[in-house]
JSON list of C-alpha atoms in Angstrom, two decimals:
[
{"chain": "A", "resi": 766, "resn": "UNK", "atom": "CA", "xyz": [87.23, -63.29, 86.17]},
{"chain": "A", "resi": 767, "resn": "UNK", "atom": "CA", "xyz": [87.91, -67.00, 87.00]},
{"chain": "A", "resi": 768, "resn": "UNK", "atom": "CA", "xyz": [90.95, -66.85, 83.96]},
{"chain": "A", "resi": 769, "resn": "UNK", "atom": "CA", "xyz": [92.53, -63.60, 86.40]},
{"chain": "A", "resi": 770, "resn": "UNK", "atom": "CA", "xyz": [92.19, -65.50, 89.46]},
{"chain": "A", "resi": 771, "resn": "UNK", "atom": "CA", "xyz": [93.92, -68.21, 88.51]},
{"chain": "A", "resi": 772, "resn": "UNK", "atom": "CA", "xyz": [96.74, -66.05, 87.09]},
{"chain": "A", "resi": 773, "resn": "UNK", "atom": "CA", "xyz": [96.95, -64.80, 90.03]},
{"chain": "A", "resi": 774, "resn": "UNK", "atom": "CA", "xyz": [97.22, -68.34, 92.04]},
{"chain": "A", "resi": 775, "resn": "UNK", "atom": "CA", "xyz": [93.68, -68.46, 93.35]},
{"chain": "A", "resi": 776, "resn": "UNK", "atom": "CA", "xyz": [91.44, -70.96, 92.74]},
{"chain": "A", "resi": 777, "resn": "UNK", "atom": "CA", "xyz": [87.92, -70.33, 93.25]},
{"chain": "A", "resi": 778, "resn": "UNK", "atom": "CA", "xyz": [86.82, -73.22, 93.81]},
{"chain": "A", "resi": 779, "resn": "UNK", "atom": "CA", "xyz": [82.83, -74.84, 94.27]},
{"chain": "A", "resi": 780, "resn": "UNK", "atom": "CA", "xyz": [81.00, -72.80, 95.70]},
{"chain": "A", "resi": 781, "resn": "UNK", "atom": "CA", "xyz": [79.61, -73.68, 98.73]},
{"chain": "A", "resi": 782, "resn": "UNK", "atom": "CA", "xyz": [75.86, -74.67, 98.45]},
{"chain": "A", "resi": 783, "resn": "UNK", "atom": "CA", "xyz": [74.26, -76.05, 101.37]},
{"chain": "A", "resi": 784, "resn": "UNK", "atom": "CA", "xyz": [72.36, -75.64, 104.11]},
{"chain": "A", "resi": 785, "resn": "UNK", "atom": "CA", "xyz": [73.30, -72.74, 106.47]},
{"chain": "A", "resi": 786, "resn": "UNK", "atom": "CA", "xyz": [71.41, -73.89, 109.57]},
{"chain": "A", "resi": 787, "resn": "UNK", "atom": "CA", "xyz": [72.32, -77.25, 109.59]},
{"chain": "A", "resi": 788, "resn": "UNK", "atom": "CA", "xyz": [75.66, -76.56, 108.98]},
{"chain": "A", "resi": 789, "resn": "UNK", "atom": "CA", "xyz": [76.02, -74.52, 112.50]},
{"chain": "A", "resi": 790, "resn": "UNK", "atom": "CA", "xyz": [74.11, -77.19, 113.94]},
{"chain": "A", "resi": 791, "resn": "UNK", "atom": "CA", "xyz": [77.01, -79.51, 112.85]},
{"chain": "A", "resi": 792, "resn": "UNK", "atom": "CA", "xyz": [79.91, -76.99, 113.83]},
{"chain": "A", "resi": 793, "resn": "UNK", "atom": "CA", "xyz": [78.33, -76.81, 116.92]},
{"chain": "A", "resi": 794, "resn": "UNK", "atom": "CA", "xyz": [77.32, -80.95, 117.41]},
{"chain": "A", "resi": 795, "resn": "UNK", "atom": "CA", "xyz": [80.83, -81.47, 116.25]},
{"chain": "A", "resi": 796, "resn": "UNK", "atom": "CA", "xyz": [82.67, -79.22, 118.88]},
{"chain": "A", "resi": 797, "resn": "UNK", "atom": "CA", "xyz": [84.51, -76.88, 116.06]},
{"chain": "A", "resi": 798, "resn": "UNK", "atom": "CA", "xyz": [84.85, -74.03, 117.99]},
{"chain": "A", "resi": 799, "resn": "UNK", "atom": "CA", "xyz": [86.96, -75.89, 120.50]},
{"chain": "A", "resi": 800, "resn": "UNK", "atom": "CA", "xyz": [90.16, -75.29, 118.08]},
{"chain": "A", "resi": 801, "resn": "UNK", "atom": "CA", "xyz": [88.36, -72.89, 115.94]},
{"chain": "A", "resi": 802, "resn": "UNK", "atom": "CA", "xyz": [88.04, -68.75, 116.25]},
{"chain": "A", "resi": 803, "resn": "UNK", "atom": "CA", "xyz": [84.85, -67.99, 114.35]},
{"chain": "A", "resi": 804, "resn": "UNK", "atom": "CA", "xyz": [84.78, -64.08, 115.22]},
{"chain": "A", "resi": 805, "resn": "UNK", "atom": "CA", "xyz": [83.00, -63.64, 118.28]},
{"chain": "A", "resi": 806, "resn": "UNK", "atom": "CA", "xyz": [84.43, -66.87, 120.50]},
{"chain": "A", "resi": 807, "resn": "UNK", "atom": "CA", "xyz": [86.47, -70.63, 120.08]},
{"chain": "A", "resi": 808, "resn": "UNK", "atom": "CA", "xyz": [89.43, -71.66, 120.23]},
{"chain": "A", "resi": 809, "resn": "UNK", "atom": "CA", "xyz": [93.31, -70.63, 118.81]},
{"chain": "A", "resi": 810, "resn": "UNK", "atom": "CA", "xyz": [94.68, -74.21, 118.10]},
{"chain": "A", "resi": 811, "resn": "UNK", "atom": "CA", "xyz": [92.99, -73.99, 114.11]},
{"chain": "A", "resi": 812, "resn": "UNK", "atom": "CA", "xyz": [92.30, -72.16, 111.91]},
{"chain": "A", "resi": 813, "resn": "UNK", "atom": "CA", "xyz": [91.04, -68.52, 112.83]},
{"chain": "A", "resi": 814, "resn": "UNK", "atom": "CA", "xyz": [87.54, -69.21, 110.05]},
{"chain": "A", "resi": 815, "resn": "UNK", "atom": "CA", "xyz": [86.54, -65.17, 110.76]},
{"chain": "A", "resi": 816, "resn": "UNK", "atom": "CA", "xyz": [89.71, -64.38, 108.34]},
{"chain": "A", "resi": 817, "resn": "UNK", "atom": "CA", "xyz": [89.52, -67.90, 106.05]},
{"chain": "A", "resi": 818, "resn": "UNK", "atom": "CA", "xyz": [90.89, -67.63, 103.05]},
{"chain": "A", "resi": 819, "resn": "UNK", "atom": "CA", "xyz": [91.02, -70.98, 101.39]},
{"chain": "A", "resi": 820, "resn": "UNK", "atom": "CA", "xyz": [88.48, -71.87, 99.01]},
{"chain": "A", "resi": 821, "resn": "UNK", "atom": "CA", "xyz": [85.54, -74.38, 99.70]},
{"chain": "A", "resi": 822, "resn": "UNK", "atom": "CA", "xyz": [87.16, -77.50, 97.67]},
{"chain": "A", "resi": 823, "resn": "UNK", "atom": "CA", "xyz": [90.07, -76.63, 100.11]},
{"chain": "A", "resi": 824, "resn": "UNK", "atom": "CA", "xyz": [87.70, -76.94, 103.07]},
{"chain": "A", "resi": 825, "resn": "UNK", "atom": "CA", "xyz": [85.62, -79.71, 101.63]},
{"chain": "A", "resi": 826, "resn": "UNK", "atom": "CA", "xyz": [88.66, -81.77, 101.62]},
{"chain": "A", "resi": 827, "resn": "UNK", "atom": "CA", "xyz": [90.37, -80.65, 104.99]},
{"chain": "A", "resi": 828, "resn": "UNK", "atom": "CA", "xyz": [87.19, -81.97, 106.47]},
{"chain": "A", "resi": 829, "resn": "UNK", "atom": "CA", "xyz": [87.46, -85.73, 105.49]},
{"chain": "A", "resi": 830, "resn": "UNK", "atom": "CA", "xyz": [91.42, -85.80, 104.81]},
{"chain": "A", "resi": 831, "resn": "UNK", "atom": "CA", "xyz": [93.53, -83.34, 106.93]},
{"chain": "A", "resi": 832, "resn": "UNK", "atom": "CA", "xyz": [96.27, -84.43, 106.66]},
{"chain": "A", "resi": 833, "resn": "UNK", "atom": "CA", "xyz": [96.56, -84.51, 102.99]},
{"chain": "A", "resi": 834, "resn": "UNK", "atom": "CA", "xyz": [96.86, -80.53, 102.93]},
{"chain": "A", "resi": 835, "resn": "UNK", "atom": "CA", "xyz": [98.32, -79.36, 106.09]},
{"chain": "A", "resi": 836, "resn": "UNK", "atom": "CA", "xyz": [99.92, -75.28, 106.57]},
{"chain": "A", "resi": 837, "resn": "UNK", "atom": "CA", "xyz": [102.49, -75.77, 108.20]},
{"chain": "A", "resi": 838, "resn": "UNK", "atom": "CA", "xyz": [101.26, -72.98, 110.76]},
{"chain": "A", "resi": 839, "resn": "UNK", "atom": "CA", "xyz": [98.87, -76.10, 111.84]},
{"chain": "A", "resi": 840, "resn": "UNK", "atom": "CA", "xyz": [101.11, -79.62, 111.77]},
{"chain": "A", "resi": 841, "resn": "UNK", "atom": "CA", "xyz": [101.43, -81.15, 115.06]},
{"chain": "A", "resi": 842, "resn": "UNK", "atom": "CA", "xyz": [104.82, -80.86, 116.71]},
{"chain": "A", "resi": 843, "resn": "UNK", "atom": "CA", "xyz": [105.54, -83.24, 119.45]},
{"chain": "A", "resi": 844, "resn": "UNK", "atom": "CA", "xyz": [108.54, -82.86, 121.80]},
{"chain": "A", "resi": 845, "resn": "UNK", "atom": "CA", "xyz": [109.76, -85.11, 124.27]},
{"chain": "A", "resi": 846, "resn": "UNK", "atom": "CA", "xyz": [111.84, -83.18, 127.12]},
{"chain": "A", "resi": 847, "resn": "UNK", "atom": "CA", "xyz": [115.37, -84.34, 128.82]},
{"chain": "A", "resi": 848, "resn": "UNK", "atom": "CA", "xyz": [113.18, -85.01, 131.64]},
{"chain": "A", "resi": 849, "resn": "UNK", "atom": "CA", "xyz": [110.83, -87.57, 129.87]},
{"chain": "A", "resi": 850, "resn": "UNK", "atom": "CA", "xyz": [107.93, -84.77, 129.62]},
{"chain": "A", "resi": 851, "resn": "UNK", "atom": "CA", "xyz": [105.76, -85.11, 126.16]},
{"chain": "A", "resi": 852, "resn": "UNK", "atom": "CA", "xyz": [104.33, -82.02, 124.93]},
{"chain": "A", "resi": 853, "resn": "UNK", "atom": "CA", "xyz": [102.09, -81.67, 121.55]},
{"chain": "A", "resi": 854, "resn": "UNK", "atom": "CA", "xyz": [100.72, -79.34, 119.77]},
{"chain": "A", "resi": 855, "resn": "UNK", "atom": "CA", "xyz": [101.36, -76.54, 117.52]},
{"chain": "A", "resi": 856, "resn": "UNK", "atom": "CA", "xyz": [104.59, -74.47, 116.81]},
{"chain": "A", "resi": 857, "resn": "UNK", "atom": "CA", "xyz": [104.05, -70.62, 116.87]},
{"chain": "A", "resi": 858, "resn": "UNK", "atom": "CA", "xyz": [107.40, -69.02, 116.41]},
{"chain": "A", "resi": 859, "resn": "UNK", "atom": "CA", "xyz": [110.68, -71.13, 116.13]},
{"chain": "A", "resi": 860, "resn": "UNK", "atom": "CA", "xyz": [114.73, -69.65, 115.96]},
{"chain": "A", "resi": 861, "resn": "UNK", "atom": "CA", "xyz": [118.23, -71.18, 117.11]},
{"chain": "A", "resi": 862, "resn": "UNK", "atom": "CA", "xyz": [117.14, -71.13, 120.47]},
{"chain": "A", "resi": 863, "resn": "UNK", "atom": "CA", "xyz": [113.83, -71.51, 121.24]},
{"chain": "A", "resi": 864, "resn": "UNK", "atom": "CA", "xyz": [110.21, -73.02, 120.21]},
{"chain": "A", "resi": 865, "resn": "UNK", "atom": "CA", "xyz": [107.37, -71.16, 121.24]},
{"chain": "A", "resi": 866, "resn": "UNK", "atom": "CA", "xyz": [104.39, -73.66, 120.90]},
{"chain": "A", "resi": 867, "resn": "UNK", "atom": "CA", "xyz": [100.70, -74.06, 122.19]},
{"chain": "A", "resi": 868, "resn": "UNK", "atom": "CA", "xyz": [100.06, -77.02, 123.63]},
{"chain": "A", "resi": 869, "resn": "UNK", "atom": "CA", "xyz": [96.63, -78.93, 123.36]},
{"chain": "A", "resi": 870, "resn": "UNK", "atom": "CA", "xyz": [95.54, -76.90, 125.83]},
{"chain": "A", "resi": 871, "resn": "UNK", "atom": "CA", "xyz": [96.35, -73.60, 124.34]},
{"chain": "A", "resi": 872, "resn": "UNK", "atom": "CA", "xyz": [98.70, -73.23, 126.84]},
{"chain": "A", "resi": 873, "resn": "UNK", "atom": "CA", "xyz": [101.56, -71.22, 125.42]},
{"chain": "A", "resi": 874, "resn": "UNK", "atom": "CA", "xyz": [105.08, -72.89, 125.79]},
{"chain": "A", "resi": 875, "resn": "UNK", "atom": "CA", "xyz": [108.75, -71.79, 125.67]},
{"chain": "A", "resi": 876, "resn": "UNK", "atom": "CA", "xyz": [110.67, -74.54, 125.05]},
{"chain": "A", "resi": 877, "resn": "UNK", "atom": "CA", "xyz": [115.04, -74.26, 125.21]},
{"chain": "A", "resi": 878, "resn": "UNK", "atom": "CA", "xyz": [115.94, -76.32, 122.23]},
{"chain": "A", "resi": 879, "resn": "UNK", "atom": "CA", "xyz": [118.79, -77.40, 124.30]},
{"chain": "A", "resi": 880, "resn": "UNK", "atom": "CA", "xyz": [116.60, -79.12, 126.72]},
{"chain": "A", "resi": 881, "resn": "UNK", "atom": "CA", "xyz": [114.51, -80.65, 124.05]},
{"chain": "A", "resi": 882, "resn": "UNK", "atom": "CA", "xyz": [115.76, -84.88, 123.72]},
{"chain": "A", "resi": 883, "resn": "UNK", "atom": "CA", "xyz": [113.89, -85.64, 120.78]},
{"chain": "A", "resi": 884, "resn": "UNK", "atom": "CA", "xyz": [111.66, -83.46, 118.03]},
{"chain": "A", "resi": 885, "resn": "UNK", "atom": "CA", "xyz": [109.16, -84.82, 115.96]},
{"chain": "A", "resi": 886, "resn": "UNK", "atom": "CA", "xyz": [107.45, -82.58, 113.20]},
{"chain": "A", "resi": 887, "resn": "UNK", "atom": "CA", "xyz": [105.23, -85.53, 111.66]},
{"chain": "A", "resi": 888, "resn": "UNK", "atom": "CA", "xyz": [103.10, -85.33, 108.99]},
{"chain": "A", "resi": 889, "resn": "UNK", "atom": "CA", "xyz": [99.73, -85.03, 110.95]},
{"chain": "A", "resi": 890, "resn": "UNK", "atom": "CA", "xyz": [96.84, -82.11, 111.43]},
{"chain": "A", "resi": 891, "resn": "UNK", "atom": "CA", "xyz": [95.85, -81.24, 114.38]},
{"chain": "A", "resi": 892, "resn": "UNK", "atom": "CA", "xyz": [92.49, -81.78, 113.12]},
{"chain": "A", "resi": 893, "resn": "UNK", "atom": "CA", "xyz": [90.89, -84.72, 112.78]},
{"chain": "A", "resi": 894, "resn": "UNK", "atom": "CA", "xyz": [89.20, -86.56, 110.16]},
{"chain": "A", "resi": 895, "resn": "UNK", "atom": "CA", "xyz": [85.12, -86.06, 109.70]},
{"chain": "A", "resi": 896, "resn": "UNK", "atom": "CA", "xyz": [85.54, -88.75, 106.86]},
{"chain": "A", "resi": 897, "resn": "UNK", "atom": "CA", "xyz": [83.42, -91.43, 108.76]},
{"chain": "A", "resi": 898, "resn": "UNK", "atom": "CA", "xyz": [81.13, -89.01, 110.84]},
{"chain": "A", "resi": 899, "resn": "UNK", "atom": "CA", "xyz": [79.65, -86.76, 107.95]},
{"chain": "A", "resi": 900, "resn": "UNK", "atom": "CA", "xyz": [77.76, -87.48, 104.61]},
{"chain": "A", "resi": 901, "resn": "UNK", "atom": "CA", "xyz": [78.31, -86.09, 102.05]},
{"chain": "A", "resi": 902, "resn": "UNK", "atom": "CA", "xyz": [75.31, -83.51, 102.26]},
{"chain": "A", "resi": 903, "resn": "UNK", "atom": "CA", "xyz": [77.18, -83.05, 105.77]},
{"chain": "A", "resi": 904, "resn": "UNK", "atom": "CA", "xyz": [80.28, -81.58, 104.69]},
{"chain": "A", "resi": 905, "resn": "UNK", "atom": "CA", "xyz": [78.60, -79.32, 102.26]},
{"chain": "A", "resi": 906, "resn": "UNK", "atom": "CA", "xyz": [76.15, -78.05, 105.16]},
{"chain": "A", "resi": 907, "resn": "UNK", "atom": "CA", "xyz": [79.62, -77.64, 107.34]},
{"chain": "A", "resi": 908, "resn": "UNK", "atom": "CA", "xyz": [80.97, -76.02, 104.60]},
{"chain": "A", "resi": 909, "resn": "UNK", "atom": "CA", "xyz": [78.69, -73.41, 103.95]},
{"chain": "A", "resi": 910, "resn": "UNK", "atom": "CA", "xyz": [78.36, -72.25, 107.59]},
{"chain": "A", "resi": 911, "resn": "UNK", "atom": "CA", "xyz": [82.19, -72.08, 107.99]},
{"chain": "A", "resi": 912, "resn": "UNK", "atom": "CA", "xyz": [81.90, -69.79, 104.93]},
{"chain": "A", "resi": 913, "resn": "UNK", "atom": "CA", "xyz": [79.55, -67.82, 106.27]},
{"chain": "A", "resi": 914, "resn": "UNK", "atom": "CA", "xyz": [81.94, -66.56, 109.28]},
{"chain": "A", "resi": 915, "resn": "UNK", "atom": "CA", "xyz": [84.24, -64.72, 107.14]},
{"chain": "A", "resi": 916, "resn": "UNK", "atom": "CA", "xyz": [84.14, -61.23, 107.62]},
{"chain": "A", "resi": 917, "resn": "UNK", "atom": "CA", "xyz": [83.66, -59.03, 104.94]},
{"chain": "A", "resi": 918, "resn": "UNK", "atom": "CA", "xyz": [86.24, -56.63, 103.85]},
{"chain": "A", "resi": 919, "resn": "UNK", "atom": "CA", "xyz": [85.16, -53.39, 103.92]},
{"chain": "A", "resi": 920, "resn": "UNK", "atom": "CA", "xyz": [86.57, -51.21, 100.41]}
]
């Protein structure tokens, strides 16, 4: 089974193996659902974790290093305006023309290119590091309750 997945560009991955409660405890302590949809309620900057489909080493290490595996759908974008306004967050949708972003706020933004002074795209997650606020045992908790909000398929 493992062999097929990875033929097939999957990687299962660790499972994830701690504790349940603690880990919402943590998600919840930690303010996850600010950027986070889990299902029911959160936010739309992240991650939607109802419809996750990266494996737990995947999470594991977006937890204490971010920015070493960011989607694209999720790098900060930062734009300053001909009028000196500064606006970050996260591009949505992006052609010739336009950038349709939300902001920090989840504000949605359409912004004319041609009013846009300066773009930067750098190499940064919106989300931040839990490298120095988590142990170990921590992660794998956080881990196994942001596992446990994927929805199951039905067949």
């Amino acid at each position: 089974l493992r062999s097929e997945e990875k033929k097939r560009g999957k990687v299962i991955g660790t499972p994830a193996v701690g504790d349940l409660v603690r880990g919402a405890e943590l998600f919840k302590q930690n303010k996850c659902a600010t950027c986070h949809w889990t299902g029911s309620r959160g936010g739309r900057l992240g991650t939607n974790l109802s419809r996750l489909s990266a494996n737990p080493d995947y999470v594991r290490q977006s937890l204490v290093d971010p920015n070493s595996q960011i989607d694209i759908d999720y790098q900060l974008l930062q734009i300053e305006m001909e009028d000196g306004t500064v606006l970050s967050g996260r591009r949505l949708y992006e052609n010739t023309y336009y950038i349709l972003m939300m902001d920090e706020k989840e504000n949605l933004r359409t912004i004319p290119k041609n009013r846009i002074e300066q773009l930067n795209r750098p190499h940064r997650s919106l989300m931040p590091s839990f490298k120095d606020k988590l142990t170990t045992a921590d992660i794998e908790d956080l881990t196994t309750y942001i596992f446990s909000l994927r929805k199951r398929r039905s067949k």
